[in-house]
PDB file of N, CA and C in Angstrom:
ATOM      1  N   MET X   1      14.399  14.630 -18.263  1.00  0.00           N
ATOM      2  CA  MET X   1      13.067  15.140 -18.011  1.00  0.00           C
ATOM      3  C   MET X   1      12.607  15.951 -19.208  1.00  0.00           C
ATOM      4  N   ALA X   2      11.360  15.798 -19.544  1.00  0.00           N
ATOM      5  CA  ALA X   2      10.758  16.600 -20.606  1.00  0.00           C
ATOM      6  C   ALA X   2       9.934  17.707 -19.971  1.00  0.00           C
ATOM      7  N   ALA X   3       9.920  18.864 -20.612  1.00  0.00           N
ATOM      8  CA  ALA X   3       9.147  20.005 -20.115  1.00  0.00           C
ATOM      9  C   ALA X   3       8.048  20.336 -21.117  1.00  0.00           C
ATOM     10  N   TYR X   4       6.975  20.921 -20.618  1.00  0.00           N
ATOM     11  CA  TYR X   4       5.784  21.204 -21.427  1.00  0.00           C
ATOM     12  C   TYR X   4       5.395  22.662 -21.251  1.00  0.00           C
ATOM     13  N   PRO X   5       4.421  23.140 -22.035  1.00  0.00           N
ATOM     14  CA  PRO X   5       4.002  24.546 -21.916  1.00  0.00           C
ATOM     15  C   PRO X   5       3.555  24.903 -20.490  1.00  0.00           C
ATOM     16  N   VAL X   6       3.825  26.122 -20.122  1.00  0.00           N
ATOM     17  CA  VAL X   6       3.449  26.628 -18.794  1.00  0.00           C
ATOM     18  C   VAL X   6       1.935  26.765 -18.720  1.00  0.00           C
ATOM     19  N   LEU X   7       1.367  26.341 -17.608  1.00  0.00           N
ATOM     20  CA  LEU X   7      -0.070  26.474 -17.352  1.00  0.00           C
ATOM     21  C   LEU X   7      -0.302  27.795 -16.630  1.00  0.00           C
ATOM     22  N   GLU X   8      -1.182  28.612 -17.172  1.00  0.00           N
ATOM     23  CA  GLU X   8      -1.603  29.836 -16.500  1.00  0.00           C
ATOM     24  C   GLU X   8      -3.047  29.622 -16.075  1.00  0.00           C
ATOM     25  N   HIS X   9      -3.288  29.686 -14.757  1.00  0.00           N
ATOM     26  CA  HIS X   9      -4.612  29.377 -14.218  1.00  0.00           C
ATOM     27  C   HIS X   9      -4.861  30.247 -12.991  1.00  0.00           C
ATOM     28  N   ALA X  10      -5.990  30.928 -12.969  1.00  0.00           N
ATOM     29  CA  ALA X  10      -6.411  31.733 -11.819  1.00  0.00           C
ATOM     30  C   ALA X  10      -5.325  32.716 -11.376  1.00  0.00           C
ATOM     31  N   GLY X  11      -4.646  33.321 -12.337  1.00  0.00           N
ATOM     32  CA  GLY X  11      -3.639  34.314 -12.015  1.00  0.00           C
ATOM     33  C   GLY X  11      -2.304  33.759 -11.563  1.00  0.00           C
ATOM     34  N   ARG X  12      -2.139  32.470 -11.601  1.00  0.00           N
ATOM     35  CA  ARG X  12      -0.884  31.827 -11.210  1.00  0.00           C
ATOM     36  C   ARG X  12      -0.350  31.011 -12.379  1.00  0.00           C
ATOM     37  N   CYS X  13       0.897  30.593 -12.277  1.00  0.00           N
ATOM     38  CA  CYS X  13       1.521  29.790 -13.324  1.00  0.00           C
ATOM     39  C   CYS X  13       2.158  28.548 -12.713  1.00  0.00           C
ATOM     40  N   ALA X  14       2.217  27.508 -13.520  1.00  0.00           N
ATOM     41  CA  ALA X  14       2.873  26.275 -13.095  1.00  0.00           C
ATOM     42  C   ALA X  14       3.546  25.646 -14.296  1.00  0.00           C
ATOM     43  N   SER X  15       4.727  25.101 -14.066  1.00  0.00           N
ATOM     44  CA  SER X  15       5.397  24.358 -15.125  1.00  0.00           C
ATOM     45  C   SER X  15       5.279  22.877 -14.805  1.00  0.00           C
ATOM     46  N   VAL X  16       5.244  22.075 -15.853  1.00  0.00           N
ATOM     47  CA  VAL X  16       5.039  20.638 -15.745  1.00  0.00           C
ATOM     48  C   VAL X  16       6.215  19.932 -16.401  1.00  0.00           C
ATOM     49  N   SER X  17       6.663  18.853 -15.789  1.00  0.00           N
ATOM     50  CA  SER X  17       7.709  18.032 -16.397  1.00  0.00           C
ATOM     51  C   SER X  17       7.412  16.565 -16.128  1.00  0.00           C
ATOM     52  N   THR X  18       7.994  15.702 -16.942  1.00  0.00           N
ATOM     53  CA  THR X  18       7.815  14.262 -16.767  1.00  0.00           C
ATOM     54  C   THR X  18       9.172  13.577 -16.813  1.00  0.00           C
ATOM     55  N   GLN X  19       9.187  12.364 -16.294  1.00  0.00           N
ATOM     56  CA  GLN X  19      10.405  11.561 -16.332  1.00  0.00           C
ATOM     57  C   GLN X  19       9.985  10.102 -16.450  1.00  0.00           C
ATOM     58  N   ARG X  20      10.644   9.394 -17.346  1.00  0.00           N
ATOM     59  CA  ARG X  20      10.334   7.977 -17.521  1.00  0.00           C
ATOM     60  C   ARG X  20      11.143   7.161 -16.515  1.00  0.00           C
ATOM     61  N   GLU X  21      10.464   6.260 -15.844  1.00  0.00           N
ATOM     62  CA  GLU X  21      11.115   5.396 -14.867  1.00  0.00           C
ATOM     63  C   GLU X  21      11.727   4.190 -15.577  1.00  0.00           C
ATOM     64  N   PRO X  22      12.672   3.517 -14.942  1.00  0.00           N
ATOM     65  CA  PRO X  22      13.243   2.309 -15.552  1.00  0.00           C
ATOM     66  C   PRO X  22      12.195   1.227 -15.829  1.00  0.00           C
ATOM     67  N   SER X  23      11.099   1.254 -15.083  1.00  0.00           N
ATOM     68  CA  SER X  23      10.021   0.279 -15.280  1.00  0.00           C
ATOM     69  C   SER X  23       9.199   0.567 -16.533  1.00  0.00           C
ATOM     70  N   GLY X  24       9.420   1.748 -17.140  1.00  0.00           N
ATOM     71  CA  GLY X  24       8.660   2.125 -18.324  1.00  0.00           C
ATOM     72  C   GLY X  24       7.472   3.015 -18.014  1.00  0.00           C
ATOM     73  N   ARG X  25       7.152   3.183 -16.737  1.00  0.00           N
ATOM     74  CA  ARG X  25       6.042   4.066 -16.364  1.00  0.00           C
ATOM     75  C   ARG X  25       6.555   5.494 -16.269  1.00  0.00           C
ATOM     76  N   TRP X  26       5.624   6.458 -16.197  1.00  0.00           N
ATOM     77  CA  TRP X  26       5.983   7.880 -16.218  1.00  0.00           C
ATOM     78  C   TRP X  26       5.650   8.549 -14.903  1.00  0.00           C
ATOM     79  N   MET X  27       6.578   9.357 -14.399  1.00  0.00           N
ATOM     80  CA  MET X  27       6.357  10.216 -13.238  1.00  0.00           C
ATOM     81  C   MET X  27       6.153  11.628 -13.761  1.00  0.00           C
ATOM     82  N   ALA X  28       5.379  12.416 -13.028  1.00  0.00           N
ATOM     83  CA  ALA X  28       5.147  13.810 -13.421  1.00  0.00           C
ATOM     84  C   ALA X  28       5.391  14.715 -12.215  1.00  0.00           C
ATOM     85  N   PHE X  29       5.813  15.943 -12.517  1.00  0.00           N
ATOM     86  CA  PHE X  29       6.119  16.934 -11.487  1.00  0.00           C
ATOM     87  C   PHE X  29       5.516  18.272 -11.868  1.00  0.00           C
ATOM     88  N   VAL X  30       5.126  19.048 -10.848  1.00  0.00           N
ATOM     89  CA  VAL X  30       4.580  20.392 -11.044  1.00  0.00           C
ATOM     90  C   VAL X  30       5.405  21.357 -10.198  1.00  0.00           C
ATOM     91  N   THR X  31       5.803  22.468 -10.798  1.00  0.00           N
ATOM     92  CA  THR X  31       6.503  23.523 -10.071  1.00  0.00           C
ATOM     93  C   THR X  31       5.707  24.807 -10.213  1.00  0.00           C
ATOM     94  N   LEU X  32       5.302  25.376  -9.083  1.00  0.00           N
ATOM     95  CA  LEU X  32       4.553  26.634  -9.113  1.00  0.00           C
ATOM     96  C   LEU X  32       5.519  27.778  -9.377  1.00  0.00           C
ATOM     97  N   GLU X  33       5.087  28.713 -10.206  1.00  0.00           N
ATOM     98  CA  GLU X  33       5.927  29.837 -10.613  1.00  0.00           C
ATOM     99  C   GLU X  33       5.314  31.142 -10.124  1.00  0.00           C
ATOM    100  N   ARG X  34       6.131  32.189 -10.069  1.00  0.00           N
ATOM    101  CA  ARG X  34       5.628  33.502  -9.632  1.00  0.00           C
ATOM    102  C   ARG X  34       4.667  34.093 -10.648  1.00  0.00           C
ATOM    103  N   ASP X  35       5.071  34.120 -11.912  1.00  0.00           N
ATOM    104  CA  ASP X  35       4.217  34.653 -12.971  1.00  0.00           C
ATOM    105  C   ASP X  35       4.692  34.088 -14.305  1.00  0.00           C
ATOM    106  N   ALA X  36       3.986  34.403 -15.368  1.00  0.00           N
ATOM    107  CA  ALA X  36       4.273  33.819 -16.679  1.00  0.00           C
ATOM    108  C   ALA X  36       5.668  34.179 -17.170  1.00  0.00           C
ATOM    109  N   ASP X  37       6.100  35.426 -16.995  1.00  0.00           N
ATOM    110  CA  ASP X  37       7.424  35.829 -17.459  1.00  0.00           C
ATOM    111  C   ASP X  37       8.522  35.079 -16.706  1.00  0.00           C
ATOM    112  N   TYR X  38       8.341  34.948 -15.420  1.00  0.00           N
ATOM    113  CA  TYR X  38       9.317  34.241 -14.598  1.00  0.00           C
ATOM    114  C   TYR X  38       9.364  32.762 -14.992  1.00  0.00           C
ATOM    115  N   ALA X  39       8.195  32.182 -15.250  1.00  0.00           N
ATOM    116  CA  ALA X  39       8.120  30.775 -15.622  1.00  0.00           C
ATOM    117  C   ALA X  39       8.843  30.506 -16.936  1.00  0.00           C
ATOM    118  N   ARG X  40       8.752  31.425 -17.876  1.00  0.00           N
ATOM    119  CA  ARG X  40       9.386  31.220 -19.175  1.00  0.00           C
ATOM    120  C   ARG X  40      10.913  31.241 -19.089  1.00  0.00           C
ATOM    121  N   LEU X  41      11.442  31.831 -18.011  1.00  0.00           N
ATOM    122  CA  LEU X  41      12.895  31.838 -17.817  1.00  0.00           C
ATOM    123  C   LEU X  41      13.412  30.472 -17.373  1.00  0.00           C
ATOM    124  N   LYS X  42      12.515  29.606 -16.994  1.00  0.00           N
ATOM    125  CA  LYS X  42      12.846  28.252 -16.534  1.00  0.00           C
ATOM    126  C   LYS X  42      13.707  28.258 -15.271  1.00  0.00           C
ATOM    127  N   VAL X  43      13.510  29.264 -14.430  1.00  0.00           N
ATOM    128  CA  VAL X  43      14.182  29.329 -13.142  1.00  0.00           C
ATOM    129  C   VAL X  43      13.138  28.936 -12.098  1.00  0.00           C
ATOM    130  N   HIS X  44      13.383  27.863 -11.404  1.00  0.00           N
ATOM    131  CA  HIS X  44      12.387  27.341 -10.474  1.00  0.00           C
ATOM    132  C   HIS X  44      12.776  27.641  -9.034  1.00  0.00           C
ATOM    133  N   PRO X  45      12.047  28.568  -8.392  1.00  0.00           N
ATOM    134  CA  PRO X  45      12.396  28.946  -7.028  1.00  0.00           C
ATOM    135  C   PRO X  45      12.029  27.879  -6.002  1.00  0.00           C
ATOM    136  N   GLY X  46      11.026  27.084  -6.279  1.00  0.00           N
ATOM    137  CA  GLY X  46      10.558  26.111  -5.307  1.00  0.00           C
ATOM    138  C   GLY X  46      10.850  24.689  -5.729  1.00  0.00           C
ATOM    139  N   GLU X  47      10.570  23.805  -4.831  1.00  0.00           N
ATOM    140  CA  GLU X  47      10.740  22.389  -5.117  1.00  0.00           C
ATOM    141  C   GLU X  47       9.579  21.901  -5.984  1.00  0.00           C
ATOM    142  N   PRO X  48       9.866  21.005  -6.910  1.00  0.00           N
ATOM    143  CA  PRO X  48       8.769  20.448  -7.695  1.00  0.00           C
ATOM    144  C   PRO X  48       7.879  19.563  -6.814  1.00  0.00           C
ATOM    145  N   HIS X  49       6.594  19.587  -7.105  1.00  0.00           N
ATOM    146  CA  HIS X  49       5.629  18.736  -6.409  1.00  0.00           C
ATOM    147  C   HIS X  49       5.448  17.471  -7.251  1.00  0.00           C
ATOM    148  N   ARG X  50       5.645  16.328  -6.640  1.00  0.00           N
ATOM    149  CA  ARG X  50       5.466  15.063  -7.342  1.00  0.00           C
ATOM    150  C   ARG X  50       3.984  14.811  -7.491  1.00  0.00           C
ATOM    151  N   VAL X  51       3.547  14.505  -8.693  1.00  0.00           N
ATOM    152  CA  VAL X  51       2.141  14.169  -8.937  1.00  0.00           C
ATOM    153  C   VAL X  51       1.918  12.757  -8.407  1.00  0.00           C
ATOM    154  N   PRO X  52       0.842  12.558  -7.619  1.00  0.00           N
ATOM    155  CA  PRO X  52       0.582  11.210  -7.096  1.00  0.00           C
ATOM    156  C   PRO X  52       0.417  10.196  -8.235  1.00  0.00           C
ATOM    157  N   ASN X  53       0.891   9.015  -8.004  1.00  0.00           N
ATOM    158  CA  ASN X  53       0.793   7.884  -8.930  1.00  0.00           C
ATOM    159  C   ASN X  53       1.793   7.985 -10.077  1.00  0.00           C
ATOM    160  N   ASP X  54       1.994   6.865 -10.730  1.00  0.00           N
ATOM    161  CA  ASP X  54       2.789   6.778 -11.950  1.00  0.00           C
ATOM    162  C   ASP X  54       1.812   6.397 -13.060  1.00  0.00           C
ATOM    163  N   TYR X  55       2.186   6.672 -14.298  1.00  0.00           N
ATOM    164  CA  TYR X  55       1.247   6.514 -15.399  1.00  0.00           C
ATOM    165  C   TYR X  55       1.850   5.665 -16.506  1.00  0.00           C
ATOM    166  N   PRO X  56       0.999   4.920 -17.230  1.00  0.00           N
ATOM    167  CA  PRO X  56       1.504   4.024 -18.272  1.00  0.00           C
ATOM    168  C   PRO X  56       1.990   4.749 -19.525  1.00  0.00           C
ATOM    169  N   SER X  57       1.557   5.983 -19.721  1.00  0.00           N
ATOM    170  CA  SER X  57       1.987   6.719 -20.910  1.00  0.00           C
ATOM    171  C   SER X  57       2.358   8.147 -20.523  1.00  0.00           C
ATOM    172  N   GLU X  58       3.202   8.749 -21.338  1.00  0.00           N
ATOM    173  CA  GLU X  58       3.604  10.134 -21.106  1.00  0.00           C
ATOM    174  C   GLU X  58       2.397  11.065 -21.176  1.00  0.00           C
ATOM    175  N   GLU X  59       1.508  10.808 -22.115  1.00  0.00           N
ATOM    176  CA  GLU X  59       0.317  11.646 -22.277  1.00  0.00           C
ATOM    177  C   GLU X  59      -0.535  11.660 -21.011  1.00  0.00           C
ATOM    178  N   LYS X  60      -0.754  10.498 -20.414  1.00  0.00           N
ATOM    179  CA  LYS X  60      -1.563  10.430 -19.197  1.00  0.00           C
ATOM    180  C   LYS X  60      -0.864  11.127 -18.031  1.00  0.00           C
ATOM    181  N   ALA X  61       0.457  11.011 -17.977  1.00  0.00           N
ATOM    182  CA  ALA X  61       1.210  11.687 -16.918  1.00  0.00           C
ATOM    183  C   ALA X  61       1.101  13.202 -17.046  1.00  0.00           C
ATOM    184  N   VAL X  62       1.191  13.705 -18.282  1.00  0.00           N
ATOM    185  CA  VAL X  62       1.089  15.153 -18.511  1.00  0.00           C
ATOM    186  C   VAL X  62      -0.308  15.657 -18.155  1.00  0.00           C
ATOM    187  N   LEU X  63      -1.333  14.946 -18.579  1.00  0.00           N
ATOM    188  CA  LEU X  63      -2.706  15.354 -18.254  1.00  0.00           C
ATOM    189  C   LEU X  63      -2.924  15.381 -16.742  1.00  0.00           C
ATOM    190  N   ALA X  64      -2.419  14.369 -16.043  1.00  0.00           N
ATOM    191  CA  ALA X  64      -2.545  14.324 -14.583  1.00  0.00           C
ATOM    192  C   ALA X  64      -1.769  15.474 -13.941  1.00  0.00           C
ATOM    193  N   ALA X  65      -0.618  15.813 -14.503  1.00  0.00           N
ATOM    194  CA  ALA X  65       0.189  16.905 -13.950  1.00  0.00           C
ATOM    195  C   ALA X  65      -0.532  18.239 -14.085  1.00  0.00           C
ATOM    196  N   TYR X  66      -1.149  18.486 -15.234  1.00  0.00           N
ATOM    197  CA  TYR X  66      -1.881  19.745 -15.402  1.00  0.00           C
ATOM    198  C   TYR X  66      -3.065  19.810 -14.427  1.00  0.00           C
ATOM    199  N   GLU X  67      -3.745  18.693 -14.219  1.00  0.00           N
ATOM    200  CA  GLU X  67      -4.859  18.676 -13.271  1.00  0.00           C
ATOM    201  C   GLU X  67      -4.347  18.899 -11.845  1.00  0.00           C
ATOM    202  N   HIS X  68      -3.233  18.279 -11.511  1.00  0.00           N
ATOM    203  CA  HIS X  68      -2.625  18.467 -10.184  1.00  0.00           C
ATOM    204  C   HIS X  68      -2.189  19.922 -10.004  1.00  0.00           C
ATOM    205  N   ALA X  69      -1.669  20.528 -11.057  1.00  0.00           N
ATOM    206  CA  ALA X  69      -1.267  21.943 -11.001  1.00  0.00           C
ATOM    207  C   ALA X  69      -2.468  22.828 -10.690  1.00  0.00           C
ATOM    208  N   ARG X  70      -3.594  22.565 -11.340  1.00  0.00           N
ATOM    209  CA  ARG X  70      -4.812  23.350 -11.060  1.00  0.00           C
ATOM    210  C   ARG X  70      -5.222  23.213  -9.591  1.00  0.00           C
ATOM    211  N   THR X  71      -5.111  22.003  -9.060  1.00  0.00           N
ATOM    212  CA  THR X  71      -5.449  21.757  -7.658  1.00  0.00           C
ATOM    213  C   THR X  71      -4.506  22.521  -6.731  1.00  0.00           C
ATOM    214  N   LEU X  72      -3.206  22.474  -7.015  1.00  0.00           N
ATOM    215  CA  LEU X  72      -2.236  23.194  -6.190  1.00  0.00           C
ATOM    216  C   LEU X  72      -2.466  24.703  -6.241  1.00  0.00           C
ATOM    217  N   ILE X  73      -2.773  25.220  -7.421  1.00  0.00           N
ATOM    218  CA  ILE X  73      -3.042  26.651  -7.561  1.00  0.00           C
ATOM    219  C   ILE X  73      -4.284  27.039  -6.767  1.00  0.00           C
ATOM    220  N   ALA X  74      -5.313  26.220  -6.821  1.00  0.00           N
ATOM    221  CA  ALA X  74      -6.534  26.496  -6.052  1.00  0.00           C
ATOM    222  C   ALA X  74      -6.225  26.513  -4.556  1.00  0.00           C
ATOM    223  N   GLN X  75      -5.392  25.585  -4.094  1.00  0.00           N
ATOM    224  CA  GLN X  75      -4.999  25.553  -2.683  1.00  0.00           C
ATOM    225  C   GLN X  75      -4.192  26.796  -2.312  1.00  0.00           C
ATOM    226  N   GLU X  76      -3.271  27.197  -3.186  1.00  0.00           N
ATOM    227  CA  GLU X  76      -2.464  28.399  -2.938  1.00  0.00           C
ATOM    228  C   GLU X  76      -3.351  29.637  -2.852  1.00  0.00           C
ATOM    229  N   ASN X  77      -4.319  29.736  -3.767  1.00  0.00           N
ATOM    230  CA  ASN X  77      -5.208  30.904  -3.783  1.00  0.00           C
ATOM    231  C   ASN X  77      -6.088  30.971  -2.545  1.00  0.00           C
ATOM    232  N   MET X  78      -6.442  29.819  -1.990  1.00  0.00           N
ATOM    233  CA  MET X  78      -7.250  29.804  -0.764  1.00  0.00           C
ATOM    234  C   MET X  78      -6.446  30.303   0.423  1.00  0.00           C
ATOM    235  N   LEU X  79      -5.125  30.081   0.396  1.00  0.00           N
ATOM    236  CA  LEU X  79      -4.263  30.512   1.495  1.00  0.00           C
ATOM    237  C   LEU X  79      -3.991  32.005   1.474  1.00  0.00           C
ATOM    238  N   HIS X  80      -4.104  32.602   0.289  1.00  0.00           N
ATOM    239  CA  HIS X  80      -3.766  34.035   0.164  1.00  0.00           C
ATOM    240  C   HIS X  80      -4.975  34.855  -0.043  1.00  0.00           C
TER     241      HIS X  80
END
């Protein structure tokens, strides 16, 4: 799995990772973090959220993961 810069959005943080499937397509995952310092430690308290769909390129998977992270953060903020 490859990891990318932590997304800080609306006071929350999310880490993004990708994994190439044997078919050559890319899966992406988002893990919500407590805060930026905690996220940089790479300790993930929760389960990663699988981004819907698979993507033909790593770049498209990463872009979709960041968008999915923003959506998850917005949902979390509505609950709290």
